[in-house]
Short mmCIF file of C-alpha atoms in Angstrom, two decimals:
data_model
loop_
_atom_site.label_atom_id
_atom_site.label_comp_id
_atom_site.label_asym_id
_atom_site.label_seq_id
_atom_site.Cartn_x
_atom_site.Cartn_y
_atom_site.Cartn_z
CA UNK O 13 -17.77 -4.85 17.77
CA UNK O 14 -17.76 -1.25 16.04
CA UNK O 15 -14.26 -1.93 14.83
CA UNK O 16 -14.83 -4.86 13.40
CA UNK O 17 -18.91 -4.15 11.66
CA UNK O 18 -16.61 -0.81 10.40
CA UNK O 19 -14.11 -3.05 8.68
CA UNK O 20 -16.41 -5.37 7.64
CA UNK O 21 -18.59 -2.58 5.80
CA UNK O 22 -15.72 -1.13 4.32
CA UNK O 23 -14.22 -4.48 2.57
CA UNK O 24 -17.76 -5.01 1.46
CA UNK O 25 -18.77 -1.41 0.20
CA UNK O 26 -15.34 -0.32 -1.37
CA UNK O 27 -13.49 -3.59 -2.42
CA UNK O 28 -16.30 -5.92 -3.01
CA UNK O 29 -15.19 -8.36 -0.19
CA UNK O 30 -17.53 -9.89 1.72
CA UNK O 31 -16.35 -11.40 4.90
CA UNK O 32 -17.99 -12.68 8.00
CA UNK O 33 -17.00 -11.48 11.39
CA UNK O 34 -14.36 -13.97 12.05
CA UNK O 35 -12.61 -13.41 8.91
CA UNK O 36 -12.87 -9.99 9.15
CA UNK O 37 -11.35 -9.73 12.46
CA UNK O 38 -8.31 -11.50 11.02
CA UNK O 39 -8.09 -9.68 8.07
CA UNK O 40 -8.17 -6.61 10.24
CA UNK O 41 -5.06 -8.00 12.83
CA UNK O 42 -2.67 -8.78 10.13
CA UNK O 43 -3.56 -5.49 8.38
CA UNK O 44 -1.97 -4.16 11.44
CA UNK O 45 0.87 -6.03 11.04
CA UNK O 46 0.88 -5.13 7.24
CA UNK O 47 0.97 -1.72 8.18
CA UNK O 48 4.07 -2.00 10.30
CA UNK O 49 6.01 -3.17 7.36
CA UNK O 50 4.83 -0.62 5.04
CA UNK O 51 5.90 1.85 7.71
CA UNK O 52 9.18 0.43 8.50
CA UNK O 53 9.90 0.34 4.31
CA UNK O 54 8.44 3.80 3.99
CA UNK O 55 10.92 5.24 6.79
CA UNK O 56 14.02 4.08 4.79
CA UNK O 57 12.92 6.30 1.95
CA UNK O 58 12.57 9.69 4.77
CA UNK O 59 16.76 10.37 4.06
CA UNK O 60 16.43 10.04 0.36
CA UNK O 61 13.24 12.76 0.68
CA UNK O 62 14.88 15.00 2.85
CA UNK O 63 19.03 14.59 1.39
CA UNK O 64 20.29 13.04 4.45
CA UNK O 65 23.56 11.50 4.11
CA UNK O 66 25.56 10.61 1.50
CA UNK O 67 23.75 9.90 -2.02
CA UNK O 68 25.04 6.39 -1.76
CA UNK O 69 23.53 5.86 1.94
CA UNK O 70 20.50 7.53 0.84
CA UNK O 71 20.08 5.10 -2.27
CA UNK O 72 20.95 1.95 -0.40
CA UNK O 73 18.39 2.82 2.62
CA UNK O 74 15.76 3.29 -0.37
CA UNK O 75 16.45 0.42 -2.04
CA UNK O 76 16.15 -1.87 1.11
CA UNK O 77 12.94 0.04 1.67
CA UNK O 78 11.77 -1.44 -1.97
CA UNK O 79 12.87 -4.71 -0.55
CA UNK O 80 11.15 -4.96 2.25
CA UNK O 81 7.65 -4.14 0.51
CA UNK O 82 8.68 -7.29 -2.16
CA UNK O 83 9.85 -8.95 -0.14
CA UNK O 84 6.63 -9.13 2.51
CA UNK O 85 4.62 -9.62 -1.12
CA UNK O 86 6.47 -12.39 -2.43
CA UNK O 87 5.43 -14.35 1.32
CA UNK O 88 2.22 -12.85 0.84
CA UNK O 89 1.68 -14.69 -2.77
CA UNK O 90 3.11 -17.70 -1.22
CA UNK O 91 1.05 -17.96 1.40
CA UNK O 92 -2.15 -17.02 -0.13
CA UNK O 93 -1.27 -20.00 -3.09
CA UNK O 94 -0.98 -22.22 -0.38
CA UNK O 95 -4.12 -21.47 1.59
CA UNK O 96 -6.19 -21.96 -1.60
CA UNK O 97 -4.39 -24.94 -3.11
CA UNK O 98 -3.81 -26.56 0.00
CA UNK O 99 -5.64 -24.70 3.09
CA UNK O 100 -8.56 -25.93 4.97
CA UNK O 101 -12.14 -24.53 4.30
CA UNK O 102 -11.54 -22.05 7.21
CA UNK O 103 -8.42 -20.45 5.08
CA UNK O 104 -10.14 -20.96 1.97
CA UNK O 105 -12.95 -18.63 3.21
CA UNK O 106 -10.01 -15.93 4.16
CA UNK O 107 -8.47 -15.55 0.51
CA UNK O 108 -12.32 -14.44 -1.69
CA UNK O 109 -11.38 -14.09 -5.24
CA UNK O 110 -11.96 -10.00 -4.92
CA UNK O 111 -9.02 -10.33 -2.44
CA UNK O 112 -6.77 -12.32 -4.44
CA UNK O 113 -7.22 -10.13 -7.34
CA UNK O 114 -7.05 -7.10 -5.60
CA UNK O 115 -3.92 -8.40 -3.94
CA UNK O 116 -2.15 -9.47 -7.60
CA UNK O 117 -3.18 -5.42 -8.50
CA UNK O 118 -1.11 -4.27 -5.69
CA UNK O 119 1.74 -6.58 -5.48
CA UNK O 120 2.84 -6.33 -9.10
CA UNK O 121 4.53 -3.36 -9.16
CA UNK O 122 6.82 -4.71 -6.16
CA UNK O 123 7.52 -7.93 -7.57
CA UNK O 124 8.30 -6.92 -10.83
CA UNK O 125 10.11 -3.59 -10.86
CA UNK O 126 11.76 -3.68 -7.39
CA UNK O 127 14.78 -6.09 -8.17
CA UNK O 128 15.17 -4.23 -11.47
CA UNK O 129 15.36 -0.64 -10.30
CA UNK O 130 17.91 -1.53 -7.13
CA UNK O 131 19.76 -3.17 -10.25
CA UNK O 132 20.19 -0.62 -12.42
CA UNK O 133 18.68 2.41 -11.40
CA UNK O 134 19.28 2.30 -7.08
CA UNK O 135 19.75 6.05 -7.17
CA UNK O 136 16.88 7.53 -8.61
CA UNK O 137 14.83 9.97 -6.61
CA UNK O 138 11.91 9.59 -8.65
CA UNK O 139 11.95 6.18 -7.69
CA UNK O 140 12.66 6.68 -4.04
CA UNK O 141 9.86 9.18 -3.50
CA UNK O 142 7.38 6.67 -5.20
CA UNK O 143 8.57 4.11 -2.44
CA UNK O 144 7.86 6.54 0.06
CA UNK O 145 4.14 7.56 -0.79
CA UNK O 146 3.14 3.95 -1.59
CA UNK O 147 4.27 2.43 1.92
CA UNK O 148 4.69 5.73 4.48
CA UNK O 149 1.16 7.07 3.42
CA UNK O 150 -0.71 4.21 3.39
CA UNK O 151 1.05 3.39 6.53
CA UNK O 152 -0.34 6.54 8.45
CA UNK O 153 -3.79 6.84 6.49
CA UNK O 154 -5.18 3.37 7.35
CA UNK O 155 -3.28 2.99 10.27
CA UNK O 156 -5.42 6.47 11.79
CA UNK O 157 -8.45 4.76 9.54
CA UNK O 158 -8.06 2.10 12.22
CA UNK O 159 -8.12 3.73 14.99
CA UNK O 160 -11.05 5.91 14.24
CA UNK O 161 -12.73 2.54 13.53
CA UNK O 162 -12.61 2.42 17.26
CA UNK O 163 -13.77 5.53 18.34
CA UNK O 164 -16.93 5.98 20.51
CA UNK O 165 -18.75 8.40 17.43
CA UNK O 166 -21.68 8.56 20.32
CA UNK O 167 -19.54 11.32 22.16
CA UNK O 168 -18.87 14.94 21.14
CA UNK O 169 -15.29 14.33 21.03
CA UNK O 170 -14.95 11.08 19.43
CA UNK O 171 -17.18 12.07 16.70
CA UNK O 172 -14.71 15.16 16.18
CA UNK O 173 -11.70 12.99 16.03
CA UNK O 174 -13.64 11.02 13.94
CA UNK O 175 -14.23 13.78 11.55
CA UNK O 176 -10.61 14.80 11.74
CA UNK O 177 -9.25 11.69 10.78
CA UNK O 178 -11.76 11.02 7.86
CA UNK O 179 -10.40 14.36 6.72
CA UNK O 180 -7.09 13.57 7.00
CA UNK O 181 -7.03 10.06 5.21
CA UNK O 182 -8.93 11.45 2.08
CA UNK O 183 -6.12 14.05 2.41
CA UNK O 184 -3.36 11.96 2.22
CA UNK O 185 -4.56 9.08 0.02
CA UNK O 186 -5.62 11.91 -2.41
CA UNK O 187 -2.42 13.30 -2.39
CA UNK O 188 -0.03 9.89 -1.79
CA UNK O 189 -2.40 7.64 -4.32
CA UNK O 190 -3.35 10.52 -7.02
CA UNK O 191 -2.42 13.68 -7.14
CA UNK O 192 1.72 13.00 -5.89
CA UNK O 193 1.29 10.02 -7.07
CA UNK O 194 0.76 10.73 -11.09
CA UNK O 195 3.86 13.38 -11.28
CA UNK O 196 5.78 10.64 -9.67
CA UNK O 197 5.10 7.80 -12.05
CA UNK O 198 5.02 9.78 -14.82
CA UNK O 199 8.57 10.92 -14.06
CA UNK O 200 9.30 7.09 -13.79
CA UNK O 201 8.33 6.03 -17.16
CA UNK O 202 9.22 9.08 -19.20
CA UNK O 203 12.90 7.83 -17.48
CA UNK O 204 12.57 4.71 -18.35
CA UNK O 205 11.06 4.77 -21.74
CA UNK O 206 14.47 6.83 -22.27
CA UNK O 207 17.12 4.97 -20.41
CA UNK O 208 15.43 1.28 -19.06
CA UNK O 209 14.78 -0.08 -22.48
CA UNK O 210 11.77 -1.78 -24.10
CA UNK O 211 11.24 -4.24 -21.40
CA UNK O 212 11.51 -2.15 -18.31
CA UNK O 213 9.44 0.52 -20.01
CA UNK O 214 6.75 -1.92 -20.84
CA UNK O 215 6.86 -3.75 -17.27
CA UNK O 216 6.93 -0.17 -15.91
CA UNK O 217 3.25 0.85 -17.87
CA UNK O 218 1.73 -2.40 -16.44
CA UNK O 219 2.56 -1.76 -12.99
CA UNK O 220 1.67 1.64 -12.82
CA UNK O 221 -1.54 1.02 -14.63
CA UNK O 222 -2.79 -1.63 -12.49
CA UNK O 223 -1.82 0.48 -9.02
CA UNK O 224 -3.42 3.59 -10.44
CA UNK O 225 -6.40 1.60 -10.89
CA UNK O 226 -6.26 0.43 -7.05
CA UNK O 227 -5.26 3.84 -5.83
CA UNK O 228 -8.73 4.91 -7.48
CA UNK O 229 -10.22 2.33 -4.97
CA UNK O 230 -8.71 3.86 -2.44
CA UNK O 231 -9.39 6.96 -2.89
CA UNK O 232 -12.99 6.27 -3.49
CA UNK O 233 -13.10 4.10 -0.18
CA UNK O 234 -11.84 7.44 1.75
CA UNK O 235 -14.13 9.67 0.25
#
């Protein structure tokens, strides 16, 4: 019950979401499952970090990272058309407008710069390291936001994990979503206002504006 009146106070308080508790308990389970892809595409990006392996290996394991984030968005804007063109009340009541456009913020940059970069710019680290904060840290920060969501906060030491881990999410999404983050995608478009042309520069100042914007919600929610 904690877990889910947590979640359900959060999507409320932070995103402007206002689900009951059956909705929020499925929003909550496929957020788990969310998070397991964002991991698995953040992981592919760890050898192009560190300068494992050949720079061709490295750039190829990055790029299939990208893919796997579009690719899990392009389902997700499938599905979520489907549930409100088509879907019973029940799904209806799952996909609020504040999620959908929430959603279209974050999926943009995937759907429209992923296939582009891998085409023409696979090996750039700038672009790799982007990958990695926007699916590894989000990975680890709400994935430990979770389970402190289910932490007994009525003894000693689950209220000091609890502390620990609200910490330690503000940390990273701080540094992953703002800080990191800015030098990143600033070192994206000052490349590709130089070498993508008008179109990919332009694309590229969309994207980043409208993630930036919900990286400030994220930041604010783990404040």
């Amino acid at each position: 019950a904690q877990w889910v009146d947590l979640n359900q106070k959060t999507l409320n308080s932070s995103f402007g979401i206002d689900f009951d508790k059956e909705a929020t308990i499925v929003f909550g389970s496929n957020l788990i499952g969310i998070l397991l892809q964002h991991g698995l595409g953040g992981a592919l990006c760890v050898p192009a970090i560190l300068g494992w392996f050949s720079p061709e290996v490295r750039a190829a394991m990055a790029c299939h990272g990208a893919l796997c984030e579009a690719g899990w968005e392009l389902q997700d804007c499938l599905e979520r058309a489907y549930h409100v063109l088509f879907g019973t009340a029940e799904k209806k009541n799952e996909k609020p407008t504040a999620l959908l456009v929430i959603m279209g913020f974050h999926h943009t940059m995937g759907l429209t710069m992923v296939v582009p970069m891998n085409l023409f710019f696979p090996s750039l680290y700038w672009y790799h390291e982007a990958i990695f904060l926007l699916q590894f840290s989000a990975f680890f920060a709400l994935l430990l936001q979770q389970w402190a969501y289910s932490l007994d906060v009525g003894t000693k030491g689950g209220l000091r994990k609890m502390h620990l881990s609200v910490v330690t999410v503000f940390s990273l999404m701080l540094y992953s979503r703002a800080l990191r983050y800015g030098f990143v995608v600033h070192n994206i478009v000052a490349f590709l206002y130089a070498e993508g042309g008008t179109v990919m520069f332009v694309g590229s100042c969309v994207a980043t504006l409208l993630m930036s914007l919900l990286n400030a919600l994220f930041v604010f929610d783990a404040a």
